[in-house]
Coordinates of C-alpha atoms (C1' of nucleotides) in Angstrom, one line a residue:
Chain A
X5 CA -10.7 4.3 -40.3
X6 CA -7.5 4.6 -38.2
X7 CA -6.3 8.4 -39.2
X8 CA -6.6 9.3 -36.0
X9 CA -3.8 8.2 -34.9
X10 CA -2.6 11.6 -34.3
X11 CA -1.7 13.6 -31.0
X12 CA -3.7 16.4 -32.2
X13 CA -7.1 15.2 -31.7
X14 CA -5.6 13.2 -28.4
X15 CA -8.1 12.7 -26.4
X16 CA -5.7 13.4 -23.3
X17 CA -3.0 15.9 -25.5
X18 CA -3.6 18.7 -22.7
X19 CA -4.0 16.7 -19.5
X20 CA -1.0 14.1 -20.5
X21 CA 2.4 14.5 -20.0
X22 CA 2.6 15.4 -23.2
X23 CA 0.8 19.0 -22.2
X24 CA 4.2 20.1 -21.6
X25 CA 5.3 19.6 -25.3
X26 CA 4.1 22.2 -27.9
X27 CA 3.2 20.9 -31.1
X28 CA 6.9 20.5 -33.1
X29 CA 8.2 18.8 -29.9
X30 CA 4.6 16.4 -30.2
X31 CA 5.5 15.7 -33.8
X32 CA 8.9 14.1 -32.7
X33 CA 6.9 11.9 -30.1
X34 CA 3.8 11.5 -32.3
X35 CA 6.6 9.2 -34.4
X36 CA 7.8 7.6 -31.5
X37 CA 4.5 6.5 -30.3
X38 CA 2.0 3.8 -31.6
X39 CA -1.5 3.1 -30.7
X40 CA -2.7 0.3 -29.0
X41 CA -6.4 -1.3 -28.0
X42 CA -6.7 -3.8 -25.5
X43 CA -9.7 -5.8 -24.4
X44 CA -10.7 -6.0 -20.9
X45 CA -8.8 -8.6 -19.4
X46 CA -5.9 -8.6 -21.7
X47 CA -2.6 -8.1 -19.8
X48 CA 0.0 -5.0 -21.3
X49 CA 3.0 -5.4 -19.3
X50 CA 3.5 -8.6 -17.2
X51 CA 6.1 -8.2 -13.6
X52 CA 9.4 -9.6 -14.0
X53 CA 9.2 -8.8 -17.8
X54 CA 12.1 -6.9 -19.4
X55 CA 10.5 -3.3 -19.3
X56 CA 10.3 -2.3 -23.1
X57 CA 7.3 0.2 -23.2
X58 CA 5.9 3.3 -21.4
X59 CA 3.0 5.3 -22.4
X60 CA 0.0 7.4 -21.9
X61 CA -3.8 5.7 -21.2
X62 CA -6.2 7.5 -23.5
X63 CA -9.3 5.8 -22.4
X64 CA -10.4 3.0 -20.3
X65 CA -8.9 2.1 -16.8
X66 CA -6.0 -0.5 -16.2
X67 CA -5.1 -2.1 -12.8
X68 CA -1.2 -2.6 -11.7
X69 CA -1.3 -6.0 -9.5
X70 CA 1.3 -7.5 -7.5
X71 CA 0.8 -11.1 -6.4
X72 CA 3.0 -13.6 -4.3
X73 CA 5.1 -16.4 -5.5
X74 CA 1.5 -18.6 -4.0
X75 CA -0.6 -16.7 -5.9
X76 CA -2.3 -14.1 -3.7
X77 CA -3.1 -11.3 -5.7
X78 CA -3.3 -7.4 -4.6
X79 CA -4.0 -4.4 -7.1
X80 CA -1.6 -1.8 -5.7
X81 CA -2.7 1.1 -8.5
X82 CA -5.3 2.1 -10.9
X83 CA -4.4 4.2 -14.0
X84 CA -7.2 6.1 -16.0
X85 CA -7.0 8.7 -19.0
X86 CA -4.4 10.6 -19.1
X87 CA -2.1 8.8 -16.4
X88 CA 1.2 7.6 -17.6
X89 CA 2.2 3.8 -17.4
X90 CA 5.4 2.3 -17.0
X91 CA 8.7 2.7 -15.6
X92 CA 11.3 4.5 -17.3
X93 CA 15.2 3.8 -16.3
X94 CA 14.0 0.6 -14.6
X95 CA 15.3 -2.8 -16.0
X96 CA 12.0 -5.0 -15.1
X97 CA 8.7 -4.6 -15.0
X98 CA 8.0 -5.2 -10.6
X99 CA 4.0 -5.5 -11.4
X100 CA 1.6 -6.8 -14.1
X101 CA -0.5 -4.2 -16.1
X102 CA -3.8 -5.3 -17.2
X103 CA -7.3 -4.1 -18.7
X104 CA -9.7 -3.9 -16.4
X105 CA -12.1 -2.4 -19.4
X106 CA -11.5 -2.2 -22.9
X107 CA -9.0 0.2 -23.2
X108 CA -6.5 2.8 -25.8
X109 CA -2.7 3.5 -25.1
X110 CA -0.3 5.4 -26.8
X111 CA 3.4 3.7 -26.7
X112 CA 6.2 4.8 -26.7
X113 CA 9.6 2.4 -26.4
X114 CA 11.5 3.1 -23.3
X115 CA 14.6 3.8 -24.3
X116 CA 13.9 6.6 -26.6
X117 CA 11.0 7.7 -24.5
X118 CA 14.2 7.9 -22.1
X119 CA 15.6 10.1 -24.6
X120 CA 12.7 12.6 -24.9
X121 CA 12.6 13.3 -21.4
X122 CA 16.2 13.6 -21.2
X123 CA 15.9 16.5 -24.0
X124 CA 12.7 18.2 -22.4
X125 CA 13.5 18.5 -18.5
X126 CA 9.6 20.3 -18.5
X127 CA 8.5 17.0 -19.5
X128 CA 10.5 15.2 -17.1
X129 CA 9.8 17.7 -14.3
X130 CA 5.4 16.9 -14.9
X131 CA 6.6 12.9 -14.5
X132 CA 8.5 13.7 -11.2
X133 CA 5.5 15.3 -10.1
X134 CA 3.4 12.5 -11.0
X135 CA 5.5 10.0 -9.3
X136 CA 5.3 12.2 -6.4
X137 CA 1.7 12.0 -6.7
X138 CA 1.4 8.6 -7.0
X139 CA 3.8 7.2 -3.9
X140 CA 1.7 9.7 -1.7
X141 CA -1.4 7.8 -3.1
X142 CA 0.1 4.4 -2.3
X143 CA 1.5 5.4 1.2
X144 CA -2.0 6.5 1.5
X145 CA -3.8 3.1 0.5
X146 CA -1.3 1.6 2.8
X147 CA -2.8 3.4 5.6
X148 CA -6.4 2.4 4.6
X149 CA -5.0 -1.8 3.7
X150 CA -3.6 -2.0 7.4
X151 CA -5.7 0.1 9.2
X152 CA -9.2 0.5 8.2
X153 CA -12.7 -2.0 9.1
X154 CA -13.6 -3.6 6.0
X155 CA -16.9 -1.4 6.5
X156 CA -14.6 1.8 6.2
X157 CA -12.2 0.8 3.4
X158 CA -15.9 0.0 1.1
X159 CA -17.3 3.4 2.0
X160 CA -13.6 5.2 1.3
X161 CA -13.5 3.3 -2.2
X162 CA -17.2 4.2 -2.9
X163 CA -16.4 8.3 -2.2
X164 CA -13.7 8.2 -4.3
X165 CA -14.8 6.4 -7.1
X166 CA -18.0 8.8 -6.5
X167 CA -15.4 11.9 -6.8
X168 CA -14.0 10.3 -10.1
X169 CA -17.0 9.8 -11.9
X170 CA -18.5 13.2 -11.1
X171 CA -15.1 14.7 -12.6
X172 CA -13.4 15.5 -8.9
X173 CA -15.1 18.6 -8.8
X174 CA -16.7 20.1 -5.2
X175 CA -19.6 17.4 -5.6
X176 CA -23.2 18.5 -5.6
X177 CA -25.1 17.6 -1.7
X178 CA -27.8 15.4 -3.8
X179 CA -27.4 11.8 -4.8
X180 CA -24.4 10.8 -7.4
X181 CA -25.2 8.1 -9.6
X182 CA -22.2 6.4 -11.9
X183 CA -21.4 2.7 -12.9
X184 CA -18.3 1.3 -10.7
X185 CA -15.4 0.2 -13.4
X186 CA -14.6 -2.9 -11.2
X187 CA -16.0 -6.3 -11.0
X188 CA -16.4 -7.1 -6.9
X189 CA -14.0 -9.5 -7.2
X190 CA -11.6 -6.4 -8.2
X191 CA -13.1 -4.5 -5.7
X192 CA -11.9 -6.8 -3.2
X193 CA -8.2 -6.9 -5.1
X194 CA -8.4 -3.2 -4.2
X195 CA -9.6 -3.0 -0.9
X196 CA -7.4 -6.3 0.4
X197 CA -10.1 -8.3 1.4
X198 CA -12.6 -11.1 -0.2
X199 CA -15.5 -10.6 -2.4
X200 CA -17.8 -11.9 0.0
X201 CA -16.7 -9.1 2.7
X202 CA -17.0 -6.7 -0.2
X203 CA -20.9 -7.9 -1.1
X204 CA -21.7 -8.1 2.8
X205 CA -20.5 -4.2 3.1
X206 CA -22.1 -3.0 -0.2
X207 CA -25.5 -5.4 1.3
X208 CA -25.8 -3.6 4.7
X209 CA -25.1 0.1 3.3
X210 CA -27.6 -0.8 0.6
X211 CA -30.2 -1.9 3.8
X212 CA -29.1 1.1 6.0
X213 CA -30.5 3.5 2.7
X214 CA -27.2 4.7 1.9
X215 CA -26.7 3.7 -1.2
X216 CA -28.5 1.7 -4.3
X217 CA -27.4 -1.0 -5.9
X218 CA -28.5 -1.0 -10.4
X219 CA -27.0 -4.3 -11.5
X220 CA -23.7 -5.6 -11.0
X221 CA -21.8 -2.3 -11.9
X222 CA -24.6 0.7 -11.2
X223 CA -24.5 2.5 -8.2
X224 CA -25.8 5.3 -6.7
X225 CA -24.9 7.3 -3.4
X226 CA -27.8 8.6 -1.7
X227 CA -26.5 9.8 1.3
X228 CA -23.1 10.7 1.9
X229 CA -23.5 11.1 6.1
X230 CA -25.3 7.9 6.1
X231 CA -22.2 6.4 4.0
X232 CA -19.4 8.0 6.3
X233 CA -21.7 7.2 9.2
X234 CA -20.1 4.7 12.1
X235 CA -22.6 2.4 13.0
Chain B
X13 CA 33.3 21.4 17.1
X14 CA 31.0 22.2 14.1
X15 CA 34.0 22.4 11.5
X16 CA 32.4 19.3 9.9
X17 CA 29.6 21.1 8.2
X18 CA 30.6 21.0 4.7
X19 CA 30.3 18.3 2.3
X20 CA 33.6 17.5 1.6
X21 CA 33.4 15.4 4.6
X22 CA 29.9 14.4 4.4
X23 CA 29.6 10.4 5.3
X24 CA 27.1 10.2 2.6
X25 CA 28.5 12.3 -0.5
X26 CA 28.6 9.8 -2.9
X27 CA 25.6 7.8 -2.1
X28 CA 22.5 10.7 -1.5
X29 CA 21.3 12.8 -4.2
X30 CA 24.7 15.0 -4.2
X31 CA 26.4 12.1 -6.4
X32 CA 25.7 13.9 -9.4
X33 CA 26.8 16.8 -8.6
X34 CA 30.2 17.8 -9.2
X35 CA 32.9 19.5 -6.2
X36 CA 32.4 23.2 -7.8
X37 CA 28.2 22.4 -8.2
X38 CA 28.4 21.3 -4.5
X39 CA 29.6 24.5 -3.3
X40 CA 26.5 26.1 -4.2
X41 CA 24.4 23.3 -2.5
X42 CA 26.1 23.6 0.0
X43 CA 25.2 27.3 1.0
X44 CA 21.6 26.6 1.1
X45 CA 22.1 23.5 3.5
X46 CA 22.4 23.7 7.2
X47 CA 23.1 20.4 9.3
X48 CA 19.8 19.3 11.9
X49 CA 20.3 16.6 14.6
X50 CA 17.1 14.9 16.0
X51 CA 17.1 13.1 19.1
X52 CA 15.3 10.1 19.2
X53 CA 10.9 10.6 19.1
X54 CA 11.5 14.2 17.5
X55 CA 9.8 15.1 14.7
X56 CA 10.9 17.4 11.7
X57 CA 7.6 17.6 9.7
X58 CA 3.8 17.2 10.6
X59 CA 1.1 16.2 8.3
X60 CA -0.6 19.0 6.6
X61 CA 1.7 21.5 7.6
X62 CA 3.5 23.8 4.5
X63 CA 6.2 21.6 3.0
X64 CA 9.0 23.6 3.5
X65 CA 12.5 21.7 3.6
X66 CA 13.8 18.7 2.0
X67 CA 17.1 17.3 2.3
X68 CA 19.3 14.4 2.9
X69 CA 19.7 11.8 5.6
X70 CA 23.2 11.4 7.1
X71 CA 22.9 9.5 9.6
X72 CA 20.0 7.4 11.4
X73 CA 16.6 6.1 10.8
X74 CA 13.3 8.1 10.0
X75 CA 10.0 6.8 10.1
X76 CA 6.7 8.6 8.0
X77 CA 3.9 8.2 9.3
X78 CA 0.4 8.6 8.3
X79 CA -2.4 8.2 10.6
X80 CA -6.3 8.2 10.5
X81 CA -8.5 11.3 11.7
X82 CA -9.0 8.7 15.0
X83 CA -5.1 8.6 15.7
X84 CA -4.5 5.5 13.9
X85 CA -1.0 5.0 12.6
X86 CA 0.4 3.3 10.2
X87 CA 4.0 3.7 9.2
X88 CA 4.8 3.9 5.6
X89 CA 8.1 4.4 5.0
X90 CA 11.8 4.5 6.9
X91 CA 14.9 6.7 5.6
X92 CA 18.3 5.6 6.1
X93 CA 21.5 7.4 5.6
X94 CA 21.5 8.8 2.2
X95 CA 17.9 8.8 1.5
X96 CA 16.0 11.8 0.6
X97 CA 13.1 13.4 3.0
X98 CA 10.8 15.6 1.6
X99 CA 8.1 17.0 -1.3
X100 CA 9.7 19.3 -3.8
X101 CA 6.6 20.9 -5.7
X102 CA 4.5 20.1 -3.3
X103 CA 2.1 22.1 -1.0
X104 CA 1.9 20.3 1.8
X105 CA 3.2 17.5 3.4
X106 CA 1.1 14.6 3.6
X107 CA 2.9 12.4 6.2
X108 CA 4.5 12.9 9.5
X109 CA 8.4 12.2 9.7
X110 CA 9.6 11.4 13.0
X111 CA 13.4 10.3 13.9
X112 CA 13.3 6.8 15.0
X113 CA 16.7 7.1 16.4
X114 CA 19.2 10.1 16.8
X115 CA 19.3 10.6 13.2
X116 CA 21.7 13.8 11.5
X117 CA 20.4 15.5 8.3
X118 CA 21.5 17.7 5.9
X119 CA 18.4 20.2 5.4
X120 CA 17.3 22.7 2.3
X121 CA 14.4 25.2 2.2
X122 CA 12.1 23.8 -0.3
X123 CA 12.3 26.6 -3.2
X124 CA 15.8 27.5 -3.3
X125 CA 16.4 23.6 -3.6
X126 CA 14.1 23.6 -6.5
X127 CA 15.9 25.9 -8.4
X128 CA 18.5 23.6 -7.9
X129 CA 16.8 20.8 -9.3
X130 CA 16.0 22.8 -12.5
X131 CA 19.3 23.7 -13.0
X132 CA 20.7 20.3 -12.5
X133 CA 18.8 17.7 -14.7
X134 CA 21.3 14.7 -13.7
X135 CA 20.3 15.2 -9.9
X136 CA 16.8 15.7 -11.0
X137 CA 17.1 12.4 -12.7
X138 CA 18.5 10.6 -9.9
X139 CA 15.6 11.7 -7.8
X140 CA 13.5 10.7 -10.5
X141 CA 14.8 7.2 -10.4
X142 CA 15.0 6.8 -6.5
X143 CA 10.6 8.3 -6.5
X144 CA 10.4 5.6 -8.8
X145 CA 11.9 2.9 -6.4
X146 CA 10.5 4.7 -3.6
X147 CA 7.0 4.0 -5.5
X148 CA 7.5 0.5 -6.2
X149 CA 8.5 -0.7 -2.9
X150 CA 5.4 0.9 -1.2
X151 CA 3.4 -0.9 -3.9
X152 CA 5.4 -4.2 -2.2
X153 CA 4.4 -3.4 0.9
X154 CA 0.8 -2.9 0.0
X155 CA 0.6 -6.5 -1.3
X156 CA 2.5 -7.5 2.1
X157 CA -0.1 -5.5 4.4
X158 CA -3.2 -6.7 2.5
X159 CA -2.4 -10.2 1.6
X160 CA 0.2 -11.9 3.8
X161 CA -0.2 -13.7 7.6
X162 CA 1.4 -11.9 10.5
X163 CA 3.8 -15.2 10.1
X164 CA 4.6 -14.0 6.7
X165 CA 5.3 -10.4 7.9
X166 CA 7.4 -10.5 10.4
X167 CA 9.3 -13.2 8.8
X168 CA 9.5 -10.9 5.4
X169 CA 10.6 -7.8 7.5
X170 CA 13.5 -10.1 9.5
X171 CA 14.9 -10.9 6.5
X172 CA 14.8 -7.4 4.7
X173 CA 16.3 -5.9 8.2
X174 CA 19.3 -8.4 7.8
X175 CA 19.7 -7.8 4.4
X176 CA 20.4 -4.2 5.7
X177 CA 22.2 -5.0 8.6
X178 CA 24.5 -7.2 6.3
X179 CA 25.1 -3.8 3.9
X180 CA 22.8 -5.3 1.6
X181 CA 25.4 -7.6 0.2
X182 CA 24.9 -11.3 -1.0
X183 CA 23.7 -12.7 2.8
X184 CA 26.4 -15.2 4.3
X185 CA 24.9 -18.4 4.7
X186 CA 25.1 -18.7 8.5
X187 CA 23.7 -16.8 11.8
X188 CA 23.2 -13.3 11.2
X189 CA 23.4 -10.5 14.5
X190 CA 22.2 -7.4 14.4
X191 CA 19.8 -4.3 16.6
X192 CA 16.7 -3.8 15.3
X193 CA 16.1 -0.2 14.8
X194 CA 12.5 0.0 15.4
X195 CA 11.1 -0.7 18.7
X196 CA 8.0 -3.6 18.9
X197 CA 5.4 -0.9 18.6
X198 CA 7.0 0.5 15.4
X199 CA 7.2 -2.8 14.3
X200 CA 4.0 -3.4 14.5
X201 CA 3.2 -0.2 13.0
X202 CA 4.8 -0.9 10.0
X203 CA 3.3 -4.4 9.6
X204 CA 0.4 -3.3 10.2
X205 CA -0.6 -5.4 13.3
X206 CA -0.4 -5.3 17.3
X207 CA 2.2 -5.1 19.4
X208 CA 0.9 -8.0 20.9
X209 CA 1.1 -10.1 17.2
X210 CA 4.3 -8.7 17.0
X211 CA 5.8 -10.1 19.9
X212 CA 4.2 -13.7 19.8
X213 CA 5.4 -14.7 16.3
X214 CA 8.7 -13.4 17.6
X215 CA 8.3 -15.8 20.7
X216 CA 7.4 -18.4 18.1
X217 CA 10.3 -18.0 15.7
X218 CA 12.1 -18.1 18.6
X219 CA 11.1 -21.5 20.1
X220 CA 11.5 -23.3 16.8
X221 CA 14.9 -22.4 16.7
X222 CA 15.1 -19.8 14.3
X223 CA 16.1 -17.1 15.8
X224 CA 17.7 -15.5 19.2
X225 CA 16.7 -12.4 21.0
X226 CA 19.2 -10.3 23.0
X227 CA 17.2 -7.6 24.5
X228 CA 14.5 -5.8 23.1
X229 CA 16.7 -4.6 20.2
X230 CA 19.3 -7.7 19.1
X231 CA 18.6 -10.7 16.9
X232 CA 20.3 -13.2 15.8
X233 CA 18.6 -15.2 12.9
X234 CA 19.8 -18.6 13.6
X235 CA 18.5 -20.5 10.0
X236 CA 17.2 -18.8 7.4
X237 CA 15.2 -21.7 6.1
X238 CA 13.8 -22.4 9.4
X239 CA 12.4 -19.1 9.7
X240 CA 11.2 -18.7 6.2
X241 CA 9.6 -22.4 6.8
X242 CA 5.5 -22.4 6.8
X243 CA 4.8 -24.4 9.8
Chain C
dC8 C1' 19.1 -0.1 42.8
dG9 C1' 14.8 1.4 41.3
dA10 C1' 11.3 3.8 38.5
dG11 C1' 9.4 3.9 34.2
dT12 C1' 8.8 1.9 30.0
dA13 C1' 8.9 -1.9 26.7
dT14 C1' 7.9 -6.6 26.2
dT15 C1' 5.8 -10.9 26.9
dT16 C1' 2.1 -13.8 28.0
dG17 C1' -2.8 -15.3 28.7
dA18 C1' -7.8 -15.6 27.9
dA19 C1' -11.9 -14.1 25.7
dC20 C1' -13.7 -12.0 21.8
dA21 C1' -14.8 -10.0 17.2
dA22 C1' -13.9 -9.4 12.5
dC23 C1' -13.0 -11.4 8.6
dG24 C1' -12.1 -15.4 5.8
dT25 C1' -13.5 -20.0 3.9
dC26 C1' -16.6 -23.1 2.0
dA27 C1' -20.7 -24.1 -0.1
dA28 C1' -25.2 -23.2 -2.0
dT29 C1' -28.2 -20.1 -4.4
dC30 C1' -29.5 -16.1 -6.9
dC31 C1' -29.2 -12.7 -10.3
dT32 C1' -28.0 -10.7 -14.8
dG33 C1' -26.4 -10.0 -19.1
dG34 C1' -25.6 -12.1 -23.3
dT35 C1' -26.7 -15.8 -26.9
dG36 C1' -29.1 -18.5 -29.9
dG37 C1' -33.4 -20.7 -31.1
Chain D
dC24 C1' -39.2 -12.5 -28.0
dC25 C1' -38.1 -15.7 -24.9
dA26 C1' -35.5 -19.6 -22.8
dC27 C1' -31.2 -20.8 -21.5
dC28 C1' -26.5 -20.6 -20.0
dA29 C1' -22.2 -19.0 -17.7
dG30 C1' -20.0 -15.9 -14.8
dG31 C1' -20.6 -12.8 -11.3
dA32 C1' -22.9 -11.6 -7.0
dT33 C1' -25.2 -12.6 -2.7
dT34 C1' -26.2 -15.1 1.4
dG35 C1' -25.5 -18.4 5.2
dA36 C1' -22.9 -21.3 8.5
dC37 C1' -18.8 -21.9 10.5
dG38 C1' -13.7 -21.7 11.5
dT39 C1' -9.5 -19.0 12.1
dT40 C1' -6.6 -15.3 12.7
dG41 C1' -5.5 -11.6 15.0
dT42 C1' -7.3 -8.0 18.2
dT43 C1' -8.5 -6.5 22.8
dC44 C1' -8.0 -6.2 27.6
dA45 C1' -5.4 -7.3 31.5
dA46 C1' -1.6 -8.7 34.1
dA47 C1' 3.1 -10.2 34.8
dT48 C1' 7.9 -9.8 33.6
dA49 C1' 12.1 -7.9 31.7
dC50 C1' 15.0 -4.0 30.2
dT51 C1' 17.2 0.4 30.3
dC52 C1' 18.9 4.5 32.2
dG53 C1' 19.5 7.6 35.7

DNA sequence: CGAGTATTTGAACAACGTCAATCCTGGTGG
DNA sequence: CCACCAGGATTGACGTTGTTCAAATACTCG
């Protein structure tokens, strides 16, 4: 039941970081590397842990939160297929990585990960990249955490999950229908507010005809001005 | 006047990027660089403008900036000596970096400096590991903007501008002086908050005891445990 | 010394959080 | 197939924090 366990039917082997590998190099890391299924809710990595493993996230989504010594809690970063996870060259782990759906990694132990990308500098180059990517994302969320309306951070979070789901492609003028991957309560985690301020938004965009609410998880954007719209 | 352009006797050799490079490598680097001075409130790259030069900071304090399409700002992030500015491999630059005080850099044109990279995987490395830190402390500072009391963040940033001011080094138990190098506004605008918040929990900190003001730039945290205190 | 700017202070207000109750929904077992 | 249950979501009333607007005061630099 498990043979595939191979990077050649990867779901992600072209849009990983392991695109920059041909297929010898891939055999070497296809040793390396192990599969690994986690349910929603179970926790990968948690911070302040030694940082033993890195990887690639084949399917589902995982959230990155960083909390205070209290117990406040903030998601600072989403991963979804194809994003790498983990810290390489860093003695702990400085957040907590868990499932927010069920989910499939393949890992790889740091320190010979380490090695691989110090043998394939392509390989290292695509993760400097992606890092790069990443802080610019984060700087970015810091903008929206400490400067946006609560009305304004829901209707950014919608539009992008909204880009997501119809595959970031130029999206189509009519109505985009998709299920949200996050519970409200994670929603709020996101967005750095509660869940009731989160259910209040999603209530009076619902009411203004902006958007439609299918369940806990269905959404669907009707109109996009109406969404972005101030009032 | 300008004999001091090359890096033999650059203040911050062995602590930028350069550090891996060794005296014959540096040569080379040092061809493609050309020394900048900023005054104070000038700015050496806009949002959305063509990412063109990266370098190192020598001297001073820089502040990136991102703002909303309503002129909202938020900073979110501040180079000190030895730090690296810019995107390599990027098209544009997504943030606006503005010298906070007279601040002396030590610039390179984008694509020569990537060829410098590829050549170099030990500096490529190091920048590797310094995105990587770069990443996780905005991360940190997400959780700080979205989940801590304006009490809480000034208090935090105090202590972490101390921690500087002191060269980082285990923090002597008594009174700590030092200039602040951002003015209140650009406090506030990296706490995310007023001016106004700004200045009353310093007026606070400051009535229990905790800390002395000297102008609008000096400090003097009085006791540590005071400040950090709840009430 | 004085103009211009930064900072402090005050009062009123709005947005968001908190607490608490209720509703929905998706899954489970009879 | 339906009733029930538990966790998630919504709604409401109310309190708090931090913002806004406005004015006074203190610095800094020429």
């Amino acid at each position: 039941m498990e043979a595939t366990n191979t990077c050649a039917d990867c779901a992600v082997r072209d849009s990983a970081l392991c695109a920059s590998l041909n297929d010898g190099e891939l055999m070497a890391l296809n040793a390396l590397g192990r599969r690994r299924k986690l349910a929603r809710g179970e926790v990968l990595a948690w911070a302040g842990d030694d940082s033993l493993i890195c990887g690639n996230l084949i399917s589902g989504v995982l959230k990155l939160t960083a909390s205070t010594p209290d117990g406040r809690e903030q998601i600072v970063g989403l991963a979804y297929p194809a994003d790498f996870v983990g810290r390489p060259y860093a003695g702990q782990a400085e957040f907590t990585v868990t499932a927010v759906s069920e989910a499939e990694l393949c890992l790889f132990p740091r320190a010979p990960f380490e090695r691989v990308l110090e043998d394939h500098a392509r390989m290292e180059r695509l993760l400097l990249q992606r890092t790069f990517a990443a802080l610019d994302e984060a700087r970015a969320r810091m903008l929206a955490l400490a400067r946006l309306s609560a009305a304004e951070k829901v209707t950014g979070f919608l539009l992008d999950m909204a880009d997501r789901a119809t595959g970031c492609r130029a999206m189509p003028p009519g109505p985009v229908t998709f299920d949200l991957p996050l519970t409200r309560g994670e929603m709020a985690e996101v967005l750095g507010m509660t869940i009731e301020t989160v259910s209040r938004q999603l209530t009076r965009l619902k009411s203004k005809g902006a958007i439609t609410l299918a369940g806990a998880r269905g959404i669907t954007i009707r109109d996009r001005e109406l969404l972005r719209g101030r009032d």
